[in-house]
Short mmCIF file of C-alpha atoms in Angstrom, two decimals:
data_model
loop_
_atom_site.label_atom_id
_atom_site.label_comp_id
_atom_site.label_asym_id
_atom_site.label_seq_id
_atom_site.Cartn_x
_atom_site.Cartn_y
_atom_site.Cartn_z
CA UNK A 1 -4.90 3.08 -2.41
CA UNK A 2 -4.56 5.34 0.78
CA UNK A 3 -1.29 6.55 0.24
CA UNK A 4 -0.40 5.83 -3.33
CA UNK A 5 -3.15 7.21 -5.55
CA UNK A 6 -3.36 10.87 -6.55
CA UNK A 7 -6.91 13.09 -5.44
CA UNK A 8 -7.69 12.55 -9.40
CA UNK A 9 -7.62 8.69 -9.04
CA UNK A 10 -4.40 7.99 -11.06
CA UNK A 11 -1.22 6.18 -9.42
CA UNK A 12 1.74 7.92 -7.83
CA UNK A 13 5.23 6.66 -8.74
CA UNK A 14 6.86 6.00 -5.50
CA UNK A 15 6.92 6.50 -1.31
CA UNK A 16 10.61 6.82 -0.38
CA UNK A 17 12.22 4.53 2.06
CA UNK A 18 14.56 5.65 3.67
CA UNK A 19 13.81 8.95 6.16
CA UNK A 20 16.46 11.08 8.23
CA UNK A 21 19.20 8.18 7.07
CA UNK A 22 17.47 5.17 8.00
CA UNK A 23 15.89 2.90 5.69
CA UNK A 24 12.08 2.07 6.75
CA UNK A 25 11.82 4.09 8.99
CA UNK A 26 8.42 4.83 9.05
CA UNK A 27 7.28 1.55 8.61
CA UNK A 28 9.12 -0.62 11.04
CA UNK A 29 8.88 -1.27 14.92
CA UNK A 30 11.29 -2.37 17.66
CA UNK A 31 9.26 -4.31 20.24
CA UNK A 32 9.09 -1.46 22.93
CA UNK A 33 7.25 0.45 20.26
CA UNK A 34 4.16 -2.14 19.78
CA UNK A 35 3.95 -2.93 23.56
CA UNK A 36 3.89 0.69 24.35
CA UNK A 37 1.12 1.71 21.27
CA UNK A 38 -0.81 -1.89 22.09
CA UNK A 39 -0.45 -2.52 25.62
CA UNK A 40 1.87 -5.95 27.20
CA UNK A 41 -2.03 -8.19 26.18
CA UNK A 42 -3.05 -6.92 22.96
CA UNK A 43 1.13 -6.79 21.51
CA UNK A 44 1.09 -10.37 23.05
CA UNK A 45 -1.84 -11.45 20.90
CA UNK A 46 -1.13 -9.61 17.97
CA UNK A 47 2.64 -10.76 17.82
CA UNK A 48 2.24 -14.12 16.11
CA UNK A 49 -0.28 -13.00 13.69
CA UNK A 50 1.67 -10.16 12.57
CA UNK A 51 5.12 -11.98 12.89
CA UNK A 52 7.23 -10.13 15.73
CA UNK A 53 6.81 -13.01 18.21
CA UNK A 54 10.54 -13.96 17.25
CA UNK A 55 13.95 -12.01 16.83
CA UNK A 56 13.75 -8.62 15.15
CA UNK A 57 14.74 -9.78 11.52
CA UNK A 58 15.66 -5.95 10.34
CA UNK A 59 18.77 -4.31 11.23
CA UNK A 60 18.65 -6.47 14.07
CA UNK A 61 16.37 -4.28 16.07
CA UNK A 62 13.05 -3.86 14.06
CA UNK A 63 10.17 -5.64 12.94
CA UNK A 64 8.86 -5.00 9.48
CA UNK A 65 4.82 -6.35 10.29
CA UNK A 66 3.76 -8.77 8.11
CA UNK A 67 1.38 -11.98 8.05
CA UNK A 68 3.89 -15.10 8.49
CA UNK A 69 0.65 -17.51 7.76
CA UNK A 70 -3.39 -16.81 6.84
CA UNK A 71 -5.60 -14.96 9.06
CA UNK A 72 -7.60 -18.33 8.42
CA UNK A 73 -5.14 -20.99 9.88
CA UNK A 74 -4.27 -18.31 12.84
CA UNK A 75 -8.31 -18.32 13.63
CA UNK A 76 -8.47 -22.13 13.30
CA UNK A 77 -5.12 -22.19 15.85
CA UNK A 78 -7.09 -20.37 18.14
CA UNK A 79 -10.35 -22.18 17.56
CA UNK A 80 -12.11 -19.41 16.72
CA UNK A 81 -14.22 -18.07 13.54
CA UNK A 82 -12.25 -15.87 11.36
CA UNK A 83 -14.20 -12.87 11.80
CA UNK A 84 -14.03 -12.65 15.23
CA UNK A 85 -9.89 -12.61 14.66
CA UNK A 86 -10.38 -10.04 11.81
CA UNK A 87 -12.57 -7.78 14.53
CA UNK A 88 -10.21 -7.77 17.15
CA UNK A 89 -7.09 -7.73 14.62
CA UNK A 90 -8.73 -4.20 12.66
CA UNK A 91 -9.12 -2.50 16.18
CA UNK A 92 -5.25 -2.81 16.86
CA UNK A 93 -4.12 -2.23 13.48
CA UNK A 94 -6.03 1.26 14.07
CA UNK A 95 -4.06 1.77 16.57
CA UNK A 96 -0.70 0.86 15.06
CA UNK A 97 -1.81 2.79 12.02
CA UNK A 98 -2.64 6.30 14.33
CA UNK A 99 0.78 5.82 16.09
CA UNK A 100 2.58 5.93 12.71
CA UNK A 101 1.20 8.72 11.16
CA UNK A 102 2.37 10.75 14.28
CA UNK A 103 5.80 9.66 12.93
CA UNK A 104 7.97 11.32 10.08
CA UNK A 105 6.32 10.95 6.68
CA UNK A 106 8.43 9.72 3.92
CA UNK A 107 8.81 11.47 0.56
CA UNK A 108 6.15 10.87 -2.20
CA UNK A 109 6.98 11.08 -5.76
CA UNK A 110 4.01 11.96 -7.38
CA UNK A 111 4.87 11.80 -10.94
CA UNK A 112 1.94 9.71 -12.40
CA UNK A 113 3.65 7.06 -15.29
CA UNK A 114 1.54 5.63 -18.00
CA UNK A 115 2.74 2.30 -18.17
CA UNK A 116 2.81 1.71 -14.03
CA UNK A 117 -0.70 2.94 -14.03
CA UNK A 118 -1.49 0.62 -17.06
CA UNK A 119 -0.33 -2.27 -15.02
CA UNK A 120 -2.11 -1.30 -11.74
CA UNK A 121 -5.16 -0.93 -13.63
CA UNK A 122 -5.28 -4.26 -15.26
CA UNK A 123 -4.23 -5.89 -11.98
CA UNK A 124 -6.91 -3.91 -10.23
CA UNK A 125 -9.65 -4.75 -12.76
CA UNK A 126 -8.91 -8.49 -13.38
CA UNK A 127 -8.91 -8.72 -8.91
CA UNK A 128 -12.19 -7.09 -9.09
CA UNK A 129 -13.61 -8.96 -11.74
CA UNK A 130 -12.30 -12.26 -10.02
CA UNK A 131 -13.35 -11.28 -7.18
CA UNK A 132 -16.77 -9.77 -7.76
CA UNK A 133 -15.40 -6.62 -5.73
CA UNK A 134 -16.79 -3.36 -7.59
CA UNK A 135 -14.82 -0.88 -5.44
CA UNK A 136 -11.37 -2.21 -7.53
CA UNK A 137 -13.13 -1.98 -10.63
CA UNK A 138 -14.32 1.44 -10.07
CA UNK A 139 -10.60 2.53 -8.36
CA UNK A 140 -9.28 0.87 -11.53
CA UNK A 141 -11.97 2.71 -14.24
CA UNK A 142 -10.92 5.43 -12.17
CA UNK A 143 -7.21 5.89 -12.90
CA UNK A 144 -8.04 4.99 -16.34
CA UNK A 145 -10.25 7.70 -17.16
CA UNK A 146 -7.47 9.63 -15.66
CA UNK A 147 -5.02 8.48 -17.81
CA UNK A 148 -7.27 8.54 -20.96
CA UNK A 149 -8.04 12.39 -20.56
CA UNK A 150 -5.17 14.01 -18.83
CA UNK A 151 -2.04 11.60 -20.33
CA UNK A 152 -2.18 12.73 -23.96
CA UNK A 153 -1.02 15.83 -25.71
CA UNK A 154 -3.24 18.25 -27.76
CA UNK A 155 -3.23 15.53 -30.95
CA UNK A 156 -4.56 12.36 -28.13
CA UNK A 157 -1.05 11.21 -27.98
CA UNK A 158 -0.15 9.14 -25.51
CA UNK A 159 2.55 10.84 -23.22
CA UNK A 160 5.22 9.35 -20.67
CA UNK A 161 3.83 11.32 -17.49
CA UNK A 162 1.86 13.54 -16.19
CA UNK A 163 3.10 15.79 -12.75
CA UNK A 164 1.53 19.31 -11.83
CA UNK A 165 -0.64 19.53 -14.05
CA UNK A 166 0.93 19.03 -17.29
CA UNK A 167 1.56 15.37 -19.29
CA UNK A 168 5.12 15.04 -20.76
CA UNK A 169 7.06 13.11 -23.22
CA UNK A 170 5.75 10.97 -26.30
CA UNK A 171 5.02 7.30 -24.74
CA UNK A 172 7.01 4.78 -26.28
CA UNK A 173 5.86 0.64 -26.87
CA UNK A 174 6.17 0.22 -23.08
CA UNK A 175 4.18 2.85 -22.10
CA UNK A 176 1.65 1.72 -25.02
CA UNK A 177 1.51 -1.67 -24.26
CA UNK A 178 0.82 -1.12 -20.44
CA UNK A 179 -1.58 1.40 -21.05
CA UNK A 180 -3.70 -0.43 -23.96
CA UNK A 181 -5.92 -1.84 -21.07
CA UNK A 182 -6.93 0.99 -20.33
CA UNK A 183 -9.13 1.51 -23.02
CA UNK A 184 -10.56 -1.58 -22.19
CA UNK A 185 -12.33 -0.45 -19.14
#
């Protein structure tokens, strides 16, 4: 949602990987980079929760984060509730996320597709519906009113994509079939 979704509420295409030659980039850490943004205590506590406590597993050197188990069966590991984890995980993830957007930002392509928004929306209104969270349904009623008014020519024809400012190319059954949720929101 932060970095994917256009100011209109519709779904960009793609971020790029790969910046100045190196693939990730942006997203991964060597070890000396979380102890130095977290501090020796809070990189040793947030290490096995975010699974760099081992070997860097990318090109040898980095650490792409990621959660190796449940935020609830690290909290019951520590004997503690799982909000109290989640509290003291958010604050260092702030800081983690700060320190990267000083970095290089990686291309966007922000070509707005029919039928990837047509999927995004269906997955973000069945996950809000599921789980009784209105902000997906309204980020997915969102991109679908986008997509109803600005992805269709003069006649309301569906069209391929839409990028600054102007929809382009007659959708085909893909695009159709992807989209057709979208006019059930």
């Amino acid at each position: 949602a932060r970095e994917m979704t256009s100011p209109e509420g519709a779904f960009l295409s793609a971020i790029d990987a790969e910046i100045h030659g190196r693939e990730g980039e942006h997203h991964v850490w060597t070890l000396e980079q979380l102890t130095e943004v977290l501090g020796e205590e809070d990189a040793g506590f947030l290490a096995p929760i975010y699974g760099f406590s081992g070997e860097p597993f990318f090109d040898r050197e980095y650490y792409v984060l990621h959660l190796p188990e449940s935020f609830a069966a690290q909290a019951e590991r520590r004997r503690m509730p799982v909000h109290e984890l989640m509290d003291q995980v958010w604050k260092l993830r702030e800081r983690l996320f700060e320190a990267r957007q000083e970095r290089d930002l990686p291309l966007v392509d922000d070509k707005i597709l029919a039928d990837w928004n047509g999927l995004t929306i269906a997955g973000l209104a069945t996950a809000g519906m599921y789980l009784e969270d209105p902000a997906l349904i309204e980020q997915a009623m969102k991109a679908a009113r986008f997509v109803l008014e600005q992805l269709r020519d003069e006649g309301g024809r569906l069209q391929q994509s839409f990028r600054a400012g102007e929809a382009r190319f007659h959708a085909y059954l893909a695009e159709k079939a992807d989209s057709a949720v979208t006019v059930e929101i």
